[in-house]
């Protein structure tokens, strides 16, 4: 592989979701954005919920993946993402999430932050917001 590119591998509990030669990756870290270019030093970090964006090595097109939680590493020009949940844009149906978004927003608004239902709804709502960002 060229020194201008590296390999991105995204795994979920279901298995390998994506393997692609890329020129850059920006991922949602637990406490900020993570940006990687070819030749980056070894790195290990926690993922947050949001959009992982990468530039394809062939054609230079920007692509997005919604991710939530997990870890990522960068070793010897391979970025490995182990995500609790990830979805590609072509697997997303906007209509599926519209009703769920409204119901979750109501739970977050009407519940106490001390209730387990509030935290669960907030996490699911964050995933839906990541999906919205991928579809833009």
JSON list of C-alpha atoms in Angstrom, two decimals:
[
{"chain": "A", "resi": 1, "resn": "UNK", "atom": "CA", "xyz": [0.00, 0.00, 0.00]},
{"chain": "A", "resi": 2, "resn": "UNK", "atom": "CA", "xyz": [1.19, 3.50, -0.79]},
{"chain": "A", "resi": 3, "resn": "UNK", "atom": "CA", "xyz": [2.44, 5.71, 2.03]},
{"chain": "A", "resi": 4, "resn": "UNK", "atom": "CA", "xyz": [-0.35, 8.10, 1.01]},
{"chain": "A", "resi": 5, "resn": "UNK", "atom": "CA", "xyz": [-3.03, 5.61, 2.09]},
{"chain": "A", "resi": 6, "resn": "UNK", "atom": "CA", "xyz": [-3.84, 3.20, 4.86]},
{"chain": "A", "resi": 7, "resn": "UNK", "atom": "CA", "xyz": [-6.42, 0.50, 5.56]},
{"chain": "A", "resi": 8, "resn": "UNK", "atom": "CA", "xyz": [-9.61, 1.14, 7.54]},
{"chain": "A", "resi": 9, "resn": "UNK", "atom": "CA", "xyz": [-11.38, -1.89, 9.04]},
{"chain": "A", "resi": 10, "resn": "UNK", "atom": "CA", "xyz": [-14.65, -1.50, 10.93]},
{"chain": "A", "resi": 11, "resn": "UNK", "atom": "CA", "xyz": [-15.94, -4.38, 13.02]},
{"chain": "A", "resi": 12, "resn": "UNK", "atom": "CA", "xyz": [-19.23, -4.68, 14.92]},
{"chain": "A", "resi": 13, "resn": "UNK", "atom": "CA", "xyz": [-20.45, -7.58, 17.05]},
{"chain": "A", "resi": 14, "resn": "UNK", "atom": "CA", "xyz": [-21.90, -9.01, 13.80]},
{"chain": "A", "resi": 15, "resn": "UNK", "atom": "CA", "xyz": [-18.44, -9.10, 12.14]},
{"chain": "A", "resi": 16, "resn": "UNK", "atom": "CA", "xyz": [-16.53, -7.10, 9.52]},
{"chain": "A", "resi": 17, "resn": "UNK", "atom": "CA", "xyz": [-18.66, -4.18, 8.32]},
{"chain": "A", "resi": 18, "resn": "UNK", "atom": "CA", "xyz": [-16.13, -2.41, 6.09]},
{"chain": "A", "resi": 19, "resn": "UNK", "atom": "CA", "xyz": [-12.57, -2.74, 4.83]},
{"chain": "A", "resi": 20, "resn": "UNK", "atom": "CA", "xyz": [-11.34, 0.10, 2.64]},
{"chain": "A", "resi": 21, "resn": "UNK", "atom": "CA", "xyz": [-8.11, 1.78, 1.50]},
{"chain": "A", "resi": 22, "resn": "UNK", "atom": "CA", "xyz": [-8.40, 5.39, 2.69]},
{"chain": "A", "resi": 23, "resn": "UNK", "atom": "CA", "xyz": [-6.34, 8.59, 2.75]},
{"chain": "A", "resi": 24, "resn": "UNK", "atom": "CA", "xyz": [-7.81, 10.10, 5.93]},
{"chain": "A", "resi": 25, "resn": "UNK", "atom": "CA", "xyz": [-10.24, 9.25, 8.76]},
{"chain": "A", "resi": 26, "resn": "UNK", "atom": "CA", "xyz": [-12.07, 11.45, 11.23]},
{"chain": "A", "resi": 27, "resn": "UNK", "atom": "CA", "xyz": [-13.90, 9.62, 14.00]},
{"chain": "A", "resi": 28, "resn": "UNK", "atom": "CA", "xyz": [-15.94, 10.64, 17.03]},
{"chain": "A", "resi": 29, "resn": "UNK", "atom": "CA", "xyz": [-13.79, 10.13, 20.07]},
{"chain": "A", "resi": 30, "resn": "UNK", "atom": "CA", "xyz": [-15.15, 9.78, 23.58]},
{"chain": "A", "resi": 31, "resn": "UNK", "atom": "CA", "xyz": [-14.00, 13.30, 24.36]},
{"chain": "A", "resi": 32, "resn": "UNK", "atom": "CA", "xyz": [-13.43, 14.90, 20.94]},
{"chain": "A", "resi": 33, "resn": "UNK", "atom": "CA", "xyz": [-12.66, 14.19, 17.31]},
{"chain": "A", "resi": 34, "resn": "UNK", "atom": "CA", "xyz": [-9.94, 11.73, 16.27]},
{"chain": "A", "resi": 35, "resn": "UNK", "atom": "CA", "xyz": [-8.16, 12.53, 13.01]},
{"chain": "A", "resi": 36, "resn": "UNK", "atom": "CA", "xyz": [-5.73, 10.13, 11.34]},
{"chain": "A", "resi": 37, "resn": "UNK", "atom": "CA", "xyz": [-3.52, 10.39, 8.27]},
{"chain": "A", "resi": 38, "resn": "UNK", "atom": "CA", "xyz": [-1.07, 7.88, 6.77]},
{"chain": "A", "resi": 39, "resn": "UNK", "atom": "CA", "xyz": [2.04, 7.42, 8.89]},
{"chain": "A", "resi": 40, "resn": "UNK", "atom": "CA", "xyz": [0.32, 8.42, 12.13]},
{"chain": "A", "resi": 41, "resn": "UNK", "atom": "CA", "xyz": [1.99, 7.18, 15.32]},
{"chain": "A", "resi": 42, "resn": "UNK", "atom": "CA", "xyz": [0.46, 4.20, 17.10]},
{"chain": "A", "resi": 43, "resn": "UNK", "atom": "CA", "xyz": [-2.85, 5.17, 18.63]},
{"chain": "A", "resi": 44, "resn": "UNK", "atom": "CA", "xyz": [-5.58, 3.61, 20.75]},
{"chain": "A", "resi": 45, "resn": "UNK", "atom": "CA", "xyz": [-8.71, 5.48, 21.79]},
{"chain": "A", "resi": 46, "resn": "UNK", "atom": "CA", "xyz": [-12.31, 5.20, 22.88]},
{"chain": "A", "resi": 47, "resn": "UNK", "atom": "CA", "xyz": [-15.10, 5.98, 20.43]},
{"chain": "A", "resi": 48, "resn": "UNK", "atom": "CA", "xyz": [-18.11, 8.10, 21.16]},
{"chain": "A", "resi": 49, "resn": "UNK", "atom": "CA", "xyz": [-21.37, 8.31, 19.22]},
{"chain": "A", "resi": 50, "resn": "UNK", "atom": "CA", "xyz": [-21.35, 10.16, 15.93]},
{"chain": "A", "resi": 51, "resn": "UNK", "atom": "CA", "xyz": [-20.10, 10.07, 12.37]},
{"chain": "A", "resi": 52, "resn": "UNK", "atom": "CA", "xyz": [-16.90, 8.39, 11.24]},
{"chain": "A", "resi": 53, "resn": "UNK", "atom": "CA", "xyz": [-15.89, 10.03, 7.97]},
{"chain": "A", "resi": 54, "resn": "UNK", "atom": "CA", "xyz": [-13.19, 8.81, 5.59]},
{"chain": "A", "resi": 55, "resn": "UNK", "atom": "CA", "xyz": [-11.80, 9.69, 2.17]},
{"chain": "A", "resi": 56, "resn": "UNK", "atom": "CA", "xyz": [-11.49, 6.75, -0.19]},
{"chain": "A", "resi": 57, "resn": "UNK", "atom": "CA", "xyz": [-8.02, 6.18, -1.63]},
{"chain": "A", "resi": 58, "resn": "UNK", "atom": "CA", "xyz": [-9.54, 5.47, -5.06]},
{"chain": "A", "resi": 59, "resn": "UNK", "atom": "CA", "xyz": [-11.43, 8.46, -6.34]},
{"chain": "A", "resi": 60, "resn": "UNK", "atom": "CA", "xyz": [-11.12, 10.56, -3.19]},
{"chain": "A", "resi": 61, "resn": "UNK", "atom": "CA", "xyz": [-14.84, 10.40, -2.37]},
{"chain": "A", "resi": 62, "resn": "UNK", "atom": "CA", "xyz": [-15.88, 11.22, 1.19]},
{"chain": "A", "resi": 63, "resn": "UNK", "atom": "CA", "xyz": [-17.88, 8.47, 2.89]},
{"chain": "A", "resi": 64, "resn": "UNK", "atom": "CA", "xyz": [-19.66, 8.38, 6.25]},
{"chain": "A", "resi": 65, "resn": "UNK", "atom": "CA", "xyz": [-20.54, 5.68, 8.77]},
{"chain": "A", "resi": 66, "resn": "UNK", "atom": "CA", "xyz": [-22.65, 6.18, 11.92]},
{"chain": "A", "resi": 67, "resn": "UNK", "atom": "CA", "xyz": [-20.91, 4.63, 14.94]},
{"chain": "A", "resi": 68, "resn": "UNK", "atom": "CA", "xyz": [-21.59, 4.37, 18.66]},
{"chain": "A", "resi": 69, "resn": "UNK", "atom": "CA", "xyz": [-19.14, 3.29, 21.29]},
{"chain": "A", "resi": 70, "resn": "UNK", "atom": "CA", "xyz": [-16.16, 0.99, 21.13]},
{"chain": "A", "resi": 71, "resn": "UNK", "atom": "CA", "xyz": [-12.45, 1.43, 20.49]},
{"chain": "A", "resi": 72, "resn": "UNK", "atom": "CA", "xyz": [-10.11, 2.20, 17.63]},
{"chain": "A", "resi": 73, "resn": "UNK", "atom": "CA", "xyz": [-6.44, 1.52, 17.06]},
{"chain": "A", "resi": 74, "resn": "UNK", "atom": "CA", "xyz": [-3.91, 2.62, 14.48]},
{"chain": "A", "resi": 75, "resn": "UNK", "atom": "CA", "xyz": [-0.90, 0.35, 14.03]},
{"chain": "A", "resi": 76, "resn": "UNK", "atom": "CA", "xyz": [1.35, -0.02, 10.97]},
{"chain": "A", "resi": 77, "resn": "UNK", "atom": "CA", "xyz": [-1.02, 1.82, 8.59]},
{"chain": "A", "resi": 78, "resn": "UNK", "atom": "CA", "xyz": [-4.11, -0.14, 9.65]},
{"chain": "A", "resi": 79, "resn": "UNK", "atom": "CA", "xyz": [-6.91, 1.57, 11.54]},
{"chain": "A", "resi": 80, "resn": "UNK", "atom": "CA", "xyz": [-9.11, -0.97, 13.26]},
{"chain": "A", "resi": 81, "resn": "UNK", "atom": "CA", "xyz": [-12.45, 0.14, 14.65]},
{"chain": "A", "resi": 82, "resn": "UNK", "atom": "CA", "xyz": [-14.26, -2.14, 17.09]},
{"chain": "A", "resi": 83, "resn": "UNK", "atom": "CA", "xyz": [-17.65, -0.49, 17.44]},
{"chain": "A", "resi": 84, "resn": "UNK", "atom": "CA", "xyz": [-20.57, -1.51, 19.62]},
{"chain": "A", "resi": 85, "resn": "UNK", "atom": "CA", "xyz": [-22.87, -0.35, 16.81]},
{"chain": "A", "resi": 86, "resn": "UNK", "atom": "CA", "xyz": [-22.25, 0.95, 13.28]},
{"chain": "A", "resi": 87, "resn": "UNK", "atom": "CA", "xyz": [-24.40, 1.44, 10.19]},
{"chain": "A", "resi": 88, "resn": "UNK", "atom": "CA", "xyz": [-23.59, 2.33, 6.58]},
{"chain": "A", "resi": 89, "resn": "UNK", "atom": "CA", "xyz": [-25.70, 4.94, 4.74]},
{"chain": "A", "resi": 90, "resn": "UNK", "atom": "CA", "xyz": [-27.18, 2.42, 2.28]},
{"chain": "A", "resi": 91, "resn": "UNK", "atom": "CA", "xyz": [-28.56, 0.38, 5.19]},
{"chain": "A", "resi": 92, "resn": "UNK", "atom": "CA", "xyz": [-30.57, 3.31, 6.59]},
{"chain": "A", "resi": 93, "resn": "UNK", "atom": "CA", "xyz": [-34.27, 4.00, 6.09]},
{"chain": "A", "resi": 94, "resn": "UNK", "atom": "CA", "xyz": [-35.28, 7.52, 7.14]},
{"chain": "A", "resi": 95, "resn": "UNK", "atom": "CA", "xyz": [-38.90, 6.57, 7.70]},
{"chain": "A", "resi": 96, "resn": "UNK", "atom": "CA", "xyz": [-37.95, 3.87, 10.19]},
{"chain": "A", "resi": 97, "resn": "UNK", "atom": "CA", "xyz": [-36.34, 6.40, 12.50]},
{"chain": "A", "resi": 98, "resn": "UNK", "atom": "CA", "xyz": [-38.87, 9.26, 12.34]},
{"chain": "A", "resi": 99, "resn": "UNK", "atom": "CA", "xyz": [-41.43, 7.77, 14.75]},
{"chain": "A", "resi": 100, "resn": "UNK", "atom": "CA", "xyz": [-38.76, 6.36, 17.03]},
{"chain": "A", "resi": 101, "resn": "UNK", "atom": "CA", "xyz": [-37.04, 9.76, 17.19]},
{"chain": "A", "resi": 102, "resn": "UNK", "atom": "CA", "xyz": [-40.25, 11.43, 18.36]},
{"chain": "A", "resi": 103, "resn": "UNK", "atom": "CA", "xyz": [-40.94, 8.78, 21.01]},
{"chain": "A", "resi": 104, "resn": "UNK", "atom": "CA", "xyz": [-37.38, 8.93, 22.36]},
{"chain": "A", "resi": 105, "resn": "UNK", "atom": "CA", "xyz": [-37.38, 12.73, 22.43]},
{"chain": "A", "resi": 106, "resn": "UNK", "atom": "CA", "xyz": [-40.56, 12.62, 24.52]},
{"chain": "A", "resi": 107, "resn": "UNK", "atom": "CA", "xyz": [-38.98, 10.19, 27.02]},
{"chain": "A", "resi": 108, "resn": "UNK", "atom": "CA", "xyz": [-35.86, 12.36, 27.32]},
{"chain": "A", "resi": 109, "resn": "UNK", "atom": "CA", "xyz": [-37.96, 15.51, 27.80]},
{"chain": "A", "resi": 110, "resn": "UNK", "atom": "CA", "xyz": [-40.47, 14.03, 30.28]},
{"chain": "A", "resi": 111, "resn": "UNK", "atom": "CA", "xyz": [-38.24, 11.73, 32.37]},
{"chain": "A", "resi": 112, "resn": "UNK", "atom": "CA", "xyz": [-35.84, 12.41, 35.18]},
{"chain": "A", "resi": 113, "resn": "UNK", "atom": "CA", "xyz": [-32.12, 11.98, 34.53]},
{"chain": "A", "resi": 114, "resn": "UNK", "atom": "CA", "xyz": [-32.15, 9.54, 37.46]},
{"chain": "A", "resi": 115, "resn": "UNK", "atom": "CA", "xyz": [-34.38, 7.08, 35.60]},
{"chain": "A", "resi": 116, "resn": "UNK", "atom": "CA", "xyz": [-32.76, 4.26, 33.59]},
{"chain": "A", "resi": 117, "resn": "UNK", "atom": "CA", "xyz": [-35.29, 4.87, 30.79]},
{"chain": "A", "resi": 118, "resn": "UNK", "atom": "CA", "xyz": [-33.91, 8.41, 30.37]},
{"chain": "A", "resi": 119, "resn": "UNK", "atom": "CA", "xyz": [-30.34, 7.21, 29.81]},
{"chain": "A", "resi": 120, "resn": "UNK", "atom": "CA", "xyz": [-31.42, 4.46, 27.41]},
{"chain": "A", "resi": 121, "resn": "UNK", "atom": "CA", "xyz": [-33.57, 6.89, 25.42]},
{"chain": "A", "resi": 122, "resn": "UNK", "atom": "CA", "xyz": [-30.76, 9.47, 25.34]},
{"chain": "A", "resi": 123, "resn": "UNK", "atom": "CA", "xyz": [-28.29, 6.88, 23.95]},
{"chain": "A", "resi": 124, "resn": "UNK", "atom": "CA", "xyz": [-30.74, 5.71, 21.27]},
{"chain": "A", "resi": 125, "resn": "UNK", "atom": "CA", "xyz": [-31.54, 9.31, 20.35]},
{"chain": "A", "resi": 126, "resn": "UNK", "atom": "CA", "xyz": [-27.80, 10.02, 19.94]},
{"chain": "A", "resi": 127, "resn": "UNK", "atom": "CA", "xyz": [-27.57, 7.10, 17.50]},
{"chain": "A", "resi": 128, "resn": "UNK", "atom": "CA", "xyz": [-30.49, 8.45, 15.49]},
{"chain": "A", "resi": 129, "resn": "UNK", "atom": "CA", "xyz": [-28.83, 11.88, 15.40]},
{"chain": "A", "resi": 130, "resn": "UNK", "atom": "CA", "xyz": [-25.65, 10.21, 14.08]},
{"chain": "A", "resi": 131, "resn": "UNK", "atom": "CA", "xyz": [-27.74, 8.53, 11.37]},
{"chain": "A", "resi": 132, "resn": "UNK", "atom": "CA", "xyz": [-29.24, 11.93, 10.47]},
{"chain": "A", "resi": 133, "resn": "UNK", "atom": "CA", "xyz": [-25.72, 13.32, 10.08]},
{"chain": "A", "resi": 134, "resn": "UNK", "atom": "CA", "xyz": [-24.68, 10.43, 7.83]},
{"chain": "A", "resi": 135, "resn": "UNK", "atom": "CA", "xyz": [-27.66, 10.99, 5.57]},
{"chain": "A", "resi": 136, "resn": "UNK", "atom": "CA", "xyz": [-26.93, 14.72, 5.07]}
]
